[in-house]
C-alpha cells in the first residue's frame, strides 16, 4: 500500500483522516508541530514533531519514508483570530505551505490533498455554493487559503504538481470509539461550545440574530468529521490513480441555523443550553451551504452521518469521555 504524509495529523480533521487511512491499510507518516495538536491523537511510532518551515528535514523525511502523496491539514483555522492577527495567518498558512511544497518538489512527491475552506467564497452570490463561484474571502483566514489554492494552480500548470483542494464547510462531530474528537484550545466552534455550556451551566454567547435568515441567526452546513475524513481518502486515491488537479466542496447540502443547532443539542443531551444573545462576530457571512454534487458524482463520495442529531450525539459522547478522563 502507498505511504501518505499527513501534516497536522494531531489536529481535529487530520487525526480522523489518519485513523481512516490506517484502517484502510495505508502506511501513514504524521508531521505536526504540536503547537495546537494533541500528541495522544497520533500513534507515537508514526509521529514526527516538526514545524512546516523545516524544508530540508521534511524533504529528507519524504525520501526516507518513500512518501507517495501528502494530505496537508497543518494551519491555523480560526476566523476570529485571523481578523486580530492577519500576519500570523499568512506566515503560518502560506509560508508553511510553501515550505512543504518546496520539500515535496525536492523529494519528487507531486500529489497533494489540500484543506481549503468555504471561507474562500466570502458572502456567496448563490446558496448552495458551487465550486465555480469566485473567490471573495472576507477574512484573512479565507484569504490565506485562497492564496495557497492559487499557488497550487500555478504549480499544476508548470511543475506537474497535482492537487485536490477540498473546501470544507463546518466540520463537527467525533469518532468516540477511536478516542478522537474536537479539542481546540481555546475552543471557538459552535457545537463544542454548546456542549460545554450544557456541561458547565455557563452560558454561551450567540453571535447575532439580525442576519437576513429565517430566524435571524447564521446558517452553516455542518459536516461530520468522519465524512470529511472519507472525502480525503477518495481524493488521495483519485490522485494516486493519476487524477488531474481539481477542487471539490465538502458539505451535506443542508443548512442549519445557530438556533436550530442549539435546539438539536438540547434534544440530544436532554438538557437546556444556557445562552445569551450577543452582537455579530466580525467576518461571519449569513449563510454558507455546500453544493457537493461534484464530489458525489466525480469521486463517488456520499455523507454517511449527515443528520445533525447524529453529529451532535457523537460529539456529546466524546465531550463526556473527556470530562471523565
Ligand atoms: N457561533 C456563535 N457563538 C459561538 C461560536 C460560534 O454564535 O460562541 C456561531 C458563528 O457566528 C457562526 C456559527 O456559530 O454563525 C458557526 O461558527 P463556528 O465558529 O463554529 O464555525 P465557522 O462558521 O466560523 O467556520
GROMACS .gro file of C-alpha atoms and ligand atoms in nm:
model
  350
    1UNK     CA    1   0.000   0.000   0.000
    2UNK     CA    2   0.119   0.356  -0.065
    3UNK     CA    3   0.264   0.580   0.206
    4UNK     CA    4   0.079   0.903   0.285
    5UNK     CA    5   0.220   1.204   0.469
    6UNK     CA    6  -0.039   1.376   0.687
    7UNK     CA    7   0.058   1.724   0.807
    8UNK     CA    8  -0.142   1.845   1.105
    9UNK     CA    9  -0.223   1.483   1.185
   10UNK     CA   10  -0.252   1.562   1.557
   11UNK     CA   11  -0.531   1.810   1.487
   12UNK     CA   12  -0.903   1.756   1.459
   13UNK     CA   13  -0.966   1.661   1.095
   14UNK     CA   14  -0.609   1.534   1.046
   15UNK     CA   15  -0.634   1.283   1.331
   16UNK     CA   16  -0.960   1.138   1.197
   17UNK     CA   17  -0.818   1.111   0.846
   18UNK     CA   18  -0.502   0.943   0.977
   19UNK     CA   19  -0.721   0.690   1.158
   20UNK     CA   20  -0.928   0.603   0.849
   21UNK     CA   21  -0.618   0.586   0.625
   22UNK     CA   22  -0.464   0.329   0.861
   23UNK     CA   23  -0.794   0.140   0.881
   24UNK     CA   24  -0.780   0.113   0.503
   25UNK     CA   25  -0.427  -0.026   0.514
   26UNK     CA   26  -0.218   0.277   0.414
   27UNK     CA   27   0.120   0.346   0.570
   28UNK     CA   28   0.093   0.688   0.731
   29UNK     CA   29   0.360   0.935   0.839
   30UNK     CA   30   0.235   1.223   1.054
   31UNK     CA   31   0.403   1.559   1.076
   32UNK     CA   32   0.279   1.800   1.341
   33UNK     CA   33   0.438   2.082   1.540
   34UNK     CA   34   0.205   2.003   1.834
   35UNK     CA   35   0.156   2.377   1.876
   36UNK     CA   36  -0.218   2.317   1.857
   37UNK     CA   37  -0.242   1.943   1.804
   38UNK     CA   38  -0.257   1.665   2.063
   39UNK     CA   39   0.018   1.405   2.094
   40UNK     CA   40  -0.227   1.140   2.210
   41UNK     CA   41  -0.427   1.176   1.886
   42UNK     CA   42  -0.142   1.007   1.694
   43UNK     CA   43   0.028   0.669   1.747
   44UNK     CA   44   0.379   0.753   1.871
   45UNK     CA   45   0.566   0.546   1.614
   46UNK     CA   46   0.437   0.748   1.317
   47UNK     CA   47   0.457   1.098   1.470
   48UNK     CA   48   0.729   1.346   1.367
   49UNK     CA   49   0.717   1.663   1.575
   50UNK     CA   50   0.831   1.924   1.330
   51UNK     CA   51   0.740   2.274   1.215
   52UNK     CA   52   0.648   2.302   0.847
   53UNK     CA   53   0.921   2.559   0.793
   54UNK     CA   54   1.195   2.292   0.824
   55UNK     CA   55   1.205   2.239   0.448
   56UNK     CA   56   1.526   2.030   0.433
   57UNK     CA   57   1.427   1.795   0.715
   58UNK     CA   58   1.085   1.743   0.558
   59UNK     CA   59   1.241   1.670   0.219
   60UNK     CA   60   1.463   1.408   0.383
   61UNK     CA   61   1.168   1.256   0.568
   62UNK     CA   62   0.971   1.229   0.244
   63UNK     CA   63   1.261   1.047   0.080
   64UNK     CA   64   1.349   0.809   0.365
   65UNK     CA   65   0.981   0.722   0.425
   66UNK     CA   66   0.921   0.687   0.047
   67UNK     CA   67   0.609   0.901   0.065
   68UNK     CA   68   0.374   0.876  -0.236
   69UNK     CA   69   0.133   1.161  -0.159
   70UNK     CA   70   0.060   1.419   0.109
   71UNK     CA   71  -0.256   1.543   0.278
   72UNK     CA   72  -0.192   1.889   0.413
   73UNK     CA   73  -0.402   1.994   0.713
   74UNK     CA   74  -0.148   2.189   0.918
   75UNK     CA   75  -0.255   2.551   0.956
   76UNK     CA   76  -0.443   2.797   1.173
   77UNK     CA   77  -0.820   2.778   1.140
   78UNK     CA   78  -0.992   3.047   1.340
   79UNK     CA   79  -1.174   3.324   1.152
   80UNK     CA   80  -1.193   3.549   1.459
   81UNK     CA   81  -0.823   3.512   1.545
   82UNK     CA   82  -0.727   3.583   1.183
   83UNK     CA   83  -0.902   3.921   1.194
   84UNK     CA   84  -0.699   4.012   1.505
   85UNK     CA   85  -0.361   3.888   1.380
   86UNK     CA   86  -0.365   3.855   0.999
   87UNK     CA   87   0.013   3.841   0.957
   88UNK     CA   88   0.034   3.533   1.177
   89UNK     CA   89  -0.218   3.360   0.948
   90UNK     CA   90  -0.025   3.443   0.632
   91UNK     CA   91   0.307   3.332   0.782
   92UNK     CA   92   0.175   3.002   0.909
   93UNK     CA   93  -0.077   2.911   0.640
   94UNK     CA   94   0.101   3.046   0.332
   95UNK     CA   95   0.475   3.030   0.417
   96UNK     CA   96   0.424   2.698   0.594
   97UNK     CA   97   0.252   2.553   0.287
   98UNK     CA   98   0.521   2.686   0.053
   99UNK     CA   99   0.792   2.525   0.263
  100UNK     CA  100   0.609   2.192   0.244
  101UNK     CA  101   0.563   2.223  -0.134
  102UNK     CA  102   0.933   2.301  -0.177
  103UNK     CA  103   1.024   1.993   0.025
  104UNK     CA  104   0.783   1.785  -0.184
  105UNK     CA  105   0.941   1.908  -0.507
  106UNK     CA  106   1.290   1.825  -0.371
  107UNK     CA  107   1.172   1.475  -0.291
  108UNK     CA  108   0.976   1.446  -0.617
  109UNK     CA  109   0.644   1.392  -0.438
  110UNK     CA  110   0.387   1.564  -0.659
  111UNK     CA  111   0.045   1.468  -0.526
  112UNK     CA  112  -0.128   1.669  -0.257
  113UNK     CA  113  -0.471   1.697  -0.098
  114UNK     CA  114  -0.515   2.045   0.047
  115UNK     CA  115  -0.750   2.163   0.325
  116UNK     CA  116  -0.929   2.464   0.186
  117UNK     CA  117  -1.243   2.626   0.312
  118UNK     CA  118  -1.589   2.764   0.237
  119UNK     CA  119  -1.444   3.092   0.371
  120UNK     CA  120  -1.281   3.123   0.027
  121UNK     CA  121  -1.624   3.226  -0.112
  122UNK     CA  122  -1.688   3.508   0.135
  123UNK     CA  123  -2.053   3.612   0.109
  124UNK     CA  124  -2.160   3.395  -0.185
  125UNK     CA  125  -2.388   3.512  -0.468
  126UNK     CA  126  -2.583   3.185  -0.460
  127UNK     CA  127  -2.651   2.927  -0.190
  128UNK     CA  128  -2.597   2.630  -0.213
  129UNK     CA  129  -2.249   2.718  -0.330
  130UNK     CA  130  -2.087   2.551  -0.629
  131UNK     CA  131  -1.712   2.534  -0.684
  132UNK     CA  132  -1.728   2.778  -0.977
  133UNK     CA  133  -1.832   3.072  -0.761
  134UNK     CA  134  -1.549   3.326  -0.749
  135UNK     CA  135  -1.302   3.366  -0.463
  136UNK     CA  136  -1.416   3.655  -0.242
  137UNK     CA  137  -1.287   3.594   0.113
  138UNK     CA  138  -1.393   3.844   0.379
  139UNK     CA  139  -1.137   3.747   0.642
  140UNK     CA  140  -0.759   3.679   0.649
  141UNK     CA  141  -0.812   3.309   0.722
  142UNK     CA  142  -1.009   3.266   0.399
  143UNK     CA  143  -0.758   3.478   0.208
  144UNK     CA  144  -0.466   3.263   0.330
  145UNK     CA  145  -0.638   2.953   0.190
  146UNK     CA  146  -0.718   3.126  -0.140
  147UNK     CA  147  -0.351   3.222  -0.177
  148UNK     CA  148  -0.242   2.860  -0.137
  149UNK     CA  149  -0.512   2.742  -0.380
  150UNK     CA  150  -0.379   2.985  -0.639
  151UNK     CA  151  -0.017   2.875  -0.582
  152UNK     CA  152  -0.128   2.515  -0.636
  153UNK     CA  153  -0.292   2.618  -0.963
  154UNK     CA  154   0.038   2.752  -1.098
  155UNK     CA  155   0.234   2.452  -0.968
  156UNK     CA  156  -0.007   2.225  -1.152
  157UNK     CA  157   0.038   2.417  -1.473
  158UNK     CA  158   0.417   2.447  -1.471
  159UNK     CA  159   0.555   2.186  -1.230
  160UNK     CA  160   0.334   1.878  -1.282
  161UNK     CA  161   0.228   1.910  -0.920
  162UNK     CA  162  -0.120   1.758  -0.889
  163UNK     CA  163  -0.354   1.863  -0.612
  164UNK     CA  164  -0.709   1.819  -0.494
  165UNK     CA  165  -0.834   2.116  -0.297
  166UNK     CA  166  -1.120   2.032  -0.063
  167UNK     CA  167  -1.328   2.328   0.050
  168UNK     CA  168  -1.471   2.231   0.385
  169UNK     CA  169  -1.790   2.364   0.529
  170UNK     CA  170  -1.837   2.324   0.909
  171UNK     CA  171  -1.652   2.019   1.038
  172UNK     CA  172  -1.803   1.876   1.355
  173UNK     CA  173  -1.883   1.551   1.535
  174UNK     CA  174  -1.635   1.291   1.655
  175UNK     CA  175  -1.528   0.927   1.633
  176UNK     CA  176  -1.564   0.843   2.004
  177UNK     CA  177  -1.488   0.471   1.954
  178UNK     CA  178  -1.142   0.567   1.828
  179UNK     CA  179  -1.099   0.820   2.112
  180UNK     CA  180  -1.099   1.103   1.860
  181UNK     CA  181  -1.294   1.428   1.859
  182UNK     CA  182  -1.278   1.806   1.859
  183UNK     CA  183  -1.040   1.966   2.112
  184UNK     CA  184  -0.934   2.313   2.014
  185UNK     CA  185  -0.768   2.531   2.276
  186UNK     CA  186  -0.917   2.784   2.301
  187UNK     CA  187  -1.234   2.637   2.151
  188UNK     CA  188  -1.416   2.874   1.916
  189UNK     CA  189  -1.658   2.640   1.736
  190UNK     CA  190  -2.029   2.634   1.793
  191UNK     CA  191  -2.107   2.269   1.869
  192UNK     CA  192  -1.832   2.201   2.128
  193UNK     CA  193  -1.911   2.536   2.293
  194UNK     CA  194  -2.282   2.448   2.315
  195UNK     CA  195  -2.189   2.113   2.473
  196UNK     CA  196  -1.957   2.285   2.722
  197UNK     CA  197  -2.240   2.524   2.814
  198UNK     CA  198  -2.458   2.220   2.889
  199UNK     CA  199  -2.181   2.062   3.099
  200UNK     CA  200  -2.081   2.371   3.295
  201UNK     CA  201  -2.405   2.567   3.311
  202UNK     CA  202  -2.212   2.874   3.193
  203UNK     CA  203  -2.397   3.049   2.910
  204UNK     CA  204  -2.260   3.055   2.554
  205UNK     CA  205  -2.286   3.383   2.362
  206UNK     CA  206  -2.463   3.352   2.027
  207UNK     CA  207  -2.323   3.589   1.768
  208UNK     CA  208  -2.617   3.785   1.638
  209UNK     CA  209  -2.983   3.728   1.548
  210UNK     CA  210  -3.023   4.011   1.299
  211UNK     CA  211  -2.899   3.827   0.989
  212UNK     CA  212  -3.118   3.801   0.676
  213UNK     CA  213  -3.211   3.437   0.753
  214UNK     CA  214  -3.549   3.289   0.864
  215UNK     CA  215  -3.467   3.302   1.239
  216UNK     CA  216  -3.205   3.577   1.219
  217UNK     CA  217  -2.908   3.354   1.310
  218UNK     CA  218  -2.633   3.239   1.073
  219UNK     CA  219  -2.681   2.927   0.863
  220UNK     CA  220  -2.398   2.676   0.817
  221UNK     CA  221  -2.355   2.334   0.659
  222UNK     CA  222  -2.238   2.103   0.940
  223UNK     CA  223  -2.048   1.803   0.811
  224UNK     CA  224  -1.944   1.504   1.023
  225UNK     CA  225  -1.566   1.492   1.062
  226UNK     CA  226  -1.561   1.124   0.962
  227UNK     CA  227  -1.746   1.201   0.637
  228UNK     CA  228  -1.496   1.478   0.579
  229UNK     CA  229  -1.207   1.240   0.652
  230UNK     CA  230  -1.355   0.996   0.400
  231UNK     CA  231  -1.352   1.271   0.135
  232UNK     CA  232  -0.974   1.296   0.180
  233UNK     CA  233  -0.934   0.927   0.118
  234UNK     CA  234  -1.139   0.948  -0.202
  235UNK     CA  235  -0.928   1.248  -0.305
  236UNK     CA  236  -0.589   1.090  -0.238
  237UNK     CA  237  -0.692   0.769  -0.416
  238UNK     CA  238  -0.804   0.975  -0.713
  239UNK     CA  239  -0.459   1.141  -0.726
  240UNK     CA  240  -0.275   0.810  -0.678
  241UNK     CA  241  -0.473   0.683  -0.980
  242UNK     CA  242  -0.331   0.972  -1.185
  243UNK     CA  243  -0.632   1.203  -1.149
  244UNK     CA  244  -0.594   1.564  -1.267
  245UNK     CA  245  -0.591   1.857  -1.025
  246UNK     CA  246  -0.938   1.957  -0.914
  247UNK     CA  247  -1.143   2.129  -0.644
  248UNK     CA  248  -1.444   1.999  -0.450
  249UNK     CA  249  -1.679   2.133  -0.186
  250UNK     CA  250  -1.734   1.905   0.111
  251UNK     CA  251  -2.066   1.955   0.288
  252UNK     CA  252  -2.405   1.789   0.327
  253UNK     CA  253  -2.602   2.039   0.119
  254UNK     CA  254  -2.832   2.106   0.415
  255UNK     CA  255  -2.800   2.419   0.624
  256UNK     CA  256  -2.884   2.465   0.992
  257UNK     CA  257  -2.913   2.795   1.180
  258UNK     CA  258  -2.733   2.862   1.508
  259UNK     CA  259  -3.070   2.839   1.685
  260UNK     CA  260  -3.150   2.508   1.516
  261UNK     CA  261  -2.814   2.367   1.627
  262UNK     CA  262  -2.884   2.482   1.981
  263UNK     CA  263  -3.224   2.306   1.974
  264UNK     CA  264  -3.061   1.988   1.842
  265UNK     CA  265  -2.810   1.999   2.130
  266UNK     CA  266  -3.099   2.027   2.376
  267UNK     CA  267  -3.272   1.730   2.209
  268UNK     CA  268  -2.963   1.508   2.212
  269UNK     CA  269  -2.841   1.593   2.563
  270UNK     CA  270  -3.188   1.623   2.712
  271UNK     CA  271  -3.073   1.941   2.886
  272UNK     CA  272  -3.129   2.313   2.830
  273UNK     CA  273  -2.844   2.517   2.681
  274UNK     CA  274  -2.785   2.839   2.876
  275UNK     CA  275  -2.713   3.123   2.631
  276UNK     CA  276  -2.705   3.498   2.586
  277UNK     CA  277  -2.755   3.678   2.255
  278UNK     CA  278  -2.458   3.892   2.161
  279UNK     CA  279  -2.365   4.107   1.862
  280UNK     CA  280  -2.244   3.972   1.528
  281UNK     CA  281  -1.892   3.832   1.511
  282UNK     CA  282  -1.655   4.004   1.267
  283UNK     CA  283  -1.610   3.812   0.940
  284UNK     CA  284  -1.923   3.589   0.956
  285UNK     CA  285  -2.126   3.554   0.631
  286UNK     CA  286  -2.502   3.497   0.688
  287UNK     CA  287  -2.531   3.165   0.507
  288UNK     CA  288  -2.285   2.902   0.381
  289UNK     CA  289  -2.425   2.579   0.240
  290UNK     CA  290  -2.238   2.348   0.005
  291UNK     CA  291  -2.340   2.208  -0.327
  292UNK     CA  292  -2.129   1.889  -0.314
  293UNK     CA  293  -2.272   1.735  -0.631
  294UNK     CA  294  -1.929   1.740  -0.795
  295UNK     CA  295  -1.764   1.536  -0.519
  296UNK     CA  296  -2.054   1.291  -0.525
  297UNK     CA  297  -2.063   1.241  -0.900
  298UNK     CA  298  -1.692   1.259  -0.983
  299UNK     CA  299  -1.539   1.079  -0.683
  300UNK     CA  300  -1.840   0.879  -0.559
  301UNK     CA  301  -1.833   1.027  -0.208
  302UNK     CA  302  -2.154   1.044  -0.005
  303UNK     CA  303  -2.202   1.163   0.353
  304UNK     CA  304  -2.298   0.872   0.582
  305UNK     CA  305  -2.373   1.069   0.900
  306UNK     CA  306  -2.539   1.384   0.771
  307UNK     CA  307  -2.814   1.421   1.034
  308UNK     CA  308  -2.746   1.694   1.288
  309UNK     CA  309  -2.866   1.482   1.580
  310UNK     CA  310  -2.621   1.204   1.487
  311UNK     CA  311  -2.334   1.452   1.457
  312UNK     CA  312  -2.416   1.606   1.794
  313UNK     CA  313  -2.464   1.271   1.959
  314UNK     CA  314  -2.109   1.164   1.854
  315UNK     CA  315  -1.968   1.500   1.971
  316UNK     CA  316  -2.155   1.467   2.301
  317UNK     CA  317  -2.019   1.115   2.360
  318UNK     CA  318  -1.666   1.245   2.303
  319UNK     CA  319  -1.716   1.554   2.522
  320UNK     CA  320  -1.837   1.332   2.806
  321UNK     CA  321  -1.538   1.099   2.769
  322UNK     CA  322  -1.304   1.400   2.801
  323UNK     CA  323  -1.478   1.514   3.115
  324UNK     CA  324  -1.443   1.176   3.282
  325UNK     CA  325  -1.086   1.103   3.163
  326LIG     N1  326  -2.117   3.095   1.686
  326LIG     C1  327  -2.186   3.153   1.792
  326LIG     N2  328  -2.126   3.152   1.916
  326LIG     C2  329  -2.003   3.096   1.938
  326LIG     C3  330  -1.935   3.037   1.829
  326LIG     C4  331  -1.995   3.039   1.704
  326LIG     O1  332  -2.296   3.203   1.777
  326LIG     O2  333  -1.954   3.101   2.052
  326LIG     C5  334  -2.178   3.097   1.551
  326LIG     C6  335  -2.093   3.171   1.448
  326LIG     O3  336  -2.123   3.309   1.449
  326LIG     C7  337  -2.134   3.101   1.319
  326LIG     C8  338  -2.168   2.960   1.363
  326LIG     O4  339  -2.187   2.966   1.504
  326LIG     O5  340  -2.253   3.160   1.269
  326LIG     C9  341  -2.055   2.862   1.333
  326LIG     O6  342  -1.935   2.916   1.382
  326LIG     P1  343  -1.805   2.831   1.402
  326LIG     O7  344  -1.703   2.919   1.470
  326LIG     O8  345  -1.838   2.702   1.468
  326LIG     O9  346  -1.757   2.795   1.255
  326LIG     P2  347  -1.726   2.892   1.128
  326LIG    O10  348  -1.856   2.908   1.057
  326LIG    O11  349  -1.666   3.019   1.178
  326LIG    O12  350  -1.630   2.810   1.048
   0.00000   0.00000   0.00000
